[in-house]
Amino acid sequence: MSGRLAGRRAVVTGAARGIGAEIARTFATEGASVAVLDVSAEGAATTAAEVGGTAHVVDLRDVAATRAALEEAVGALGGIDVLVNNAGVLRKAPLLDITTDDWDDMFAVTLRPVLVTTQVAARAMIAAGGGGAIVNMASMAARTGGAGQGHYAAAKAAVVALTRVSALELGGHGIRVNCLCPGFVLTEMGAATRTPEQVAEWTSRSPLGRLGETTDVARTALFLASDDADYLTGQAINVTGGMVM
């Protein structure tokens, strides 16, 4: 087996479609064994079949089920070397219209599972002798905010903060923790919240003159998961085509 992740065992959450599915495919192409976690049974099964991995269906709002699903995935892989916390939701609402239920649900899907999965994965990595990489998915919204994104931007900013704390506390075990802050990537989730006019306006903001592709994010996740980034931890890397510098 060859590739930058040859022999590595990776778990990717939210990998039924979009960026998560692209990360799973990229990791598998680079030699990793991949377990897919997602709330969509059909989507998880499809991605798992593509990458020759295993599918584990879980609603990440359920803490106990999340722990159990990740432990099951680690068991299926025979251990874990890489965790990618990609799962999340993107919903928009004016600040004055965000309810506390909206707020709590956003954090329950986008932030809390990062803590739960990190705890499970890090304990397994430490028990195996240490070492490993965790890649969390934040967002450009964590850097710049955005109208209608109060709860989303706050949750993603918290992912950045949790990444830094995790890097500090787990570095002594050889575990690196970093996160990505993608800009506008026209996935199914992103496309559902943007008009053609908005897409054109966002495109004009990038010095590169284009929006992001799922492969742009996946390749950066690959770098962070690989030995090429073995002296990189606690970082929040912008993948924004220059929209944030």
XYZ file of C-alpha atoms in Angstrom:
245
model
C 0.000 0.000 0.000
C 1.324 3.437 -0.913
C 0.258 7.020 -0.372
C 0.669 9.772 2.180
C -1.677 7.985 4.604
C -0.570 4.423 3.861
C -1.543 2.160 6.738
C -3.391 4.891 8.626
C -6.865 4.400 10.042
C -9.181 7.383 9.703
C -12.684 8.282 10.860
C -14.554 11.052 9.040
C -17.811 12.440 10.405
C -20.442 13.957 8.148
C -19.013 12.014 5.212
C -22.210 11.094 3.378
C -21.778 13.939 0.905
C -19.974 17.181 0.156
C -16.656 17.991 1.799
C -16.787 15.005 4.144
C -17.273 12.524 1.314
C -14.429 14.153 -0.634
C -12.133 13.893 2.384
C -13.003 10.211 2.786
C -12.257 9.543 -0.904
C -8.997 11.496 -0.781
C -7.803 9.689 2.330
C -8.652 6.295 0.839
C -6.820 7.163 -2.380
C -3.789 8.017 -0.259
C -3.816 4.608 1.424
C -5.950 5.102 4.545
C -8.586 2.724 5.830
C -11.664 4.883 6.353
C -14.739 4.670 8.570
C -17.652 6.941 7.722
C -20.005 8.436 10.325
C -23.188 10.184 9.269
C -26.861 10.541 10.163
C -27.800 9.429 6.644
C -27.686 5.645 6.410
C -27.903 5.700 2.617
C -25.264 8.393 2.208
C -22.875 6.799 4.679
C -23.236 3.438 2.948
C -22.601 5.003 -0.460
C -19.409 6.760 0.636
C -18.201 3.702 2.543
C -18.699 1.557 -0.556
C -16.736 4.064 -2.654
C -13.766 4.014 -0.284
C -13.915 0.375 0.719
C -14.608 1.327 4.312
C -17.268 0.916 6.956
C -20.408 2.971 7.555
C -21.694 3.923 10.997
C -25.031 5.700 11.299
C -25.442 8.152 14.173
C -27.230 11.364 15.086
C -24.433 13.403 16.612
C -26.926 15.222 18.817
C -27.070 12.015 20.875
C -23.935 11.990 23.039
C -24.115 8.349 24.098
C -24.815 7.202 20.548
C -21.928 9.312 19.253
C -19.504 7.719 21.695
C -20.781 4.255 20.828
C -20.593 4.858 17.069
C -17.041 6.167 17.221
C -15.946 3.297 19.463
C -17.552 0.904 16.969
C -15.720 2.593 14.089
C -12.387 2.447 15.922
C -12.994 -1.215 16.637
C -13.793 -1.916 12.987
C -10.578 -0.195 11.935
C -8.494 -1.874 14.616
C -7.483 1.504 16.015
C -7.433 5.145 14.938
C -4.701 7.412 13.628
C -6.768 10.254 12.158
C -10.076 11.838 13.148
C -11.809 14.393 10.948
C -14.673 16.253 12.613
C -16.481 17.477 9.533
C -20.163 17.132 10.468
C -22.202 20.291 10.881
C -25.198 22.235 9.667
C -25.538 25.628 8.004
C -28.710 27.526 8.795
C -29.366 31.243 8.487
C -31.548 33.530 10.549
C -31.458 37.220 11.475
C -29.852 37.787 14.854
C -33.082 39.029 16.432
C -34.962 35.968 15.192
C -32.578 33.274 16.465
C -34.330 31.300 19.178
C -32.564 29.583 22.021
C -33.658 26.276 20.490
C -31.993 27.314 17.213
C -28.854 28.197 19.140
C -28.765 24.991 21.165
C -29.371 22.799 18.122
C -26.563 24.470 16.188
C -24.106 23.880 19.006
C -25.410 20.328 19.540
C -24.572 19.409 15.935
C -21.613 21.644 15.118
C -19.602 21.968 18.349
C -20.510 19.437 21.035
C -19.709 16.376 18.884
C -16.188 17.739 18.337
C -15.598 17.467 22.073
C -17.167 14.010 22.342
C -15.362 12.481 19.363
C -12.052 14.082 20.324
C -12.299 12.536 23.781
C -12.994 9.061 22.390
C -10.370 9.246 19.649
C -7.655 10.789 21.824
C -8.132 8.164 24.534
C -7.749 5.432 21.912
C -4.661 7.117 20.455
C -3.087 7.475 23.900
C -3.887 3.877 24.833
C -2.116 2.767 21.646
C 1.037 4.638 22.618
C 0.250 8.159 21.437
C 0.514 9.960 18.139
C -2.224 10.828 15.713
C -3.923 13.735 14.017
C -7.280 15.395 14.552
C -8.680 17.777 11.935
C -11.699 19.886 12.846
C -13.881 21.769 10.394
C -14.478 25.397 11.270
C -15.412 28.059 8.703
C -14.544 31.448 7.304
C -17.558 32.556 9.348
C -15.444 31.989 12.467
C -13.122 34.716 11.165
C -15.522 37.227 9.663
C -19.007 36.470 10.925
C -21.758 37.063 8.413
C -25.258 38.467 8.430
C -27.748 35.803 9.385
C -25.027 33.549 10.784
C -24.992 34.463 14.454
C -25.393 30.940 15.783
C -23.347 29.328 12.992
C -20.426 31.764 13.263
C -20.384 31.479 17.047
C -20.309 27.678 16.919
C -17.520 27.647 14.341
C -15.490 30.192 16.329
C -15.841 27.861 19.298
C -14.485 25.014 17.145
C -11.359 27.115 16.560
C -10.981 27.733 20.297
C -11.527 24.070 21.156
C -8.939 23.104 18.542
C -6.329 25.269 20.233
C -7.066 23.905 23.694
C -7.008 20.349 22.358
C -3.636 20.980 20.727
C -2.241 22.291 23.993
C -3.495 19.409 26.097
C -2.851 16.549 23.678
C 0.487 17.632 22.243
C 2.358 15.842 25.015
C 0.924 12.591 23.682
C 2.108 13.337 20.165
C -1.415 14.130 18.974
C -1.699 17.077 16.612
C -4.971 19.023 16.430
C -5.701 21.567 13.715
C -8.749 22.973 11.978
C -9.776 24.285 8.597
C -11.716 27.467 7.880
C -13.142 26.994 4.382
C -14.651 29.873 2.492
C -17.576 29.517 0.158
C -17.555 25.971 -1.220
C -20.563 25.257 -3.394
C -21.596 21.946 -1.851
C -25.212 20.809 -1.717
C -25.538 22.474 1.694
C -23.917 25.689 0.489
C -25.867 25.858 -2.748
C -29.143 25.563 -0.889
C -28.469 28.820 0.957
C -27.131 31.008 -1.878
C -28.755 32.704 -4.867
C -26.905 32.991 -8.231
C -26.367 36.668 -7.474
C -24.758 35.827 -4.160
C -22.551 33.220 -5.802
C -21.345 35.805 -8.323
C -20.674 38.342 -5.571
C -18.666 35.856 -3.491
C -16.683 34.773 -6.538
C -15.675 38.382 -7.140
C -14.173 38.584 -3.636
C -11.509 35.963 -4.305
C -8.237 37.143 -5.856
C -8.233 33.769 -7.623
C -11.574 34.531 -9.221
C -13.339 31.338 -8.261
C -15.189 29.600 -5.467
C -13.758 26.704 -3.536
C -14.096 23.092 -4.604
C -14.505 20.189 -2.207
C -11.114 18.966 -3.426
C -9.474 22.196 -2.221
C -10.589 21.463 1.328
C -9.906 17.724 1.124
C -6.330 18.217 -0.036
C -5.657 20.593 2.857
C -7.165 18.075 5.280
C -4.869 15.447 3.762
C -1.862 17.667 4.422
C -2.865 18.164 8.059
C -3.443 14.437 8.546
C -0.139 13.445 6.975
C 3.445 13.483 8.218
C 4.027 16.545 6.039
C 2.382 18.543 8.839
C 4.144 16.835 11.729
C 5.242 20.155 13.268
C 1.882 21.846 12.828
C -0.656 21.944 15.642
C -3.189 24.365 17.069
C -3.647 26.062 13.709
C -6.794 27.322 11.993
C -6.000 27.365 8.291
C -8.018 29.535 5.923
C -9.040 27.768 2.709
C -10.767 30.788 1.237
C -9.090 31.616 -2.071
C -7.781 34.795 -0.465
C -11.182 36.016 0.773
C -9.604 36.021 4.240
C -5.910 36.763 4.589
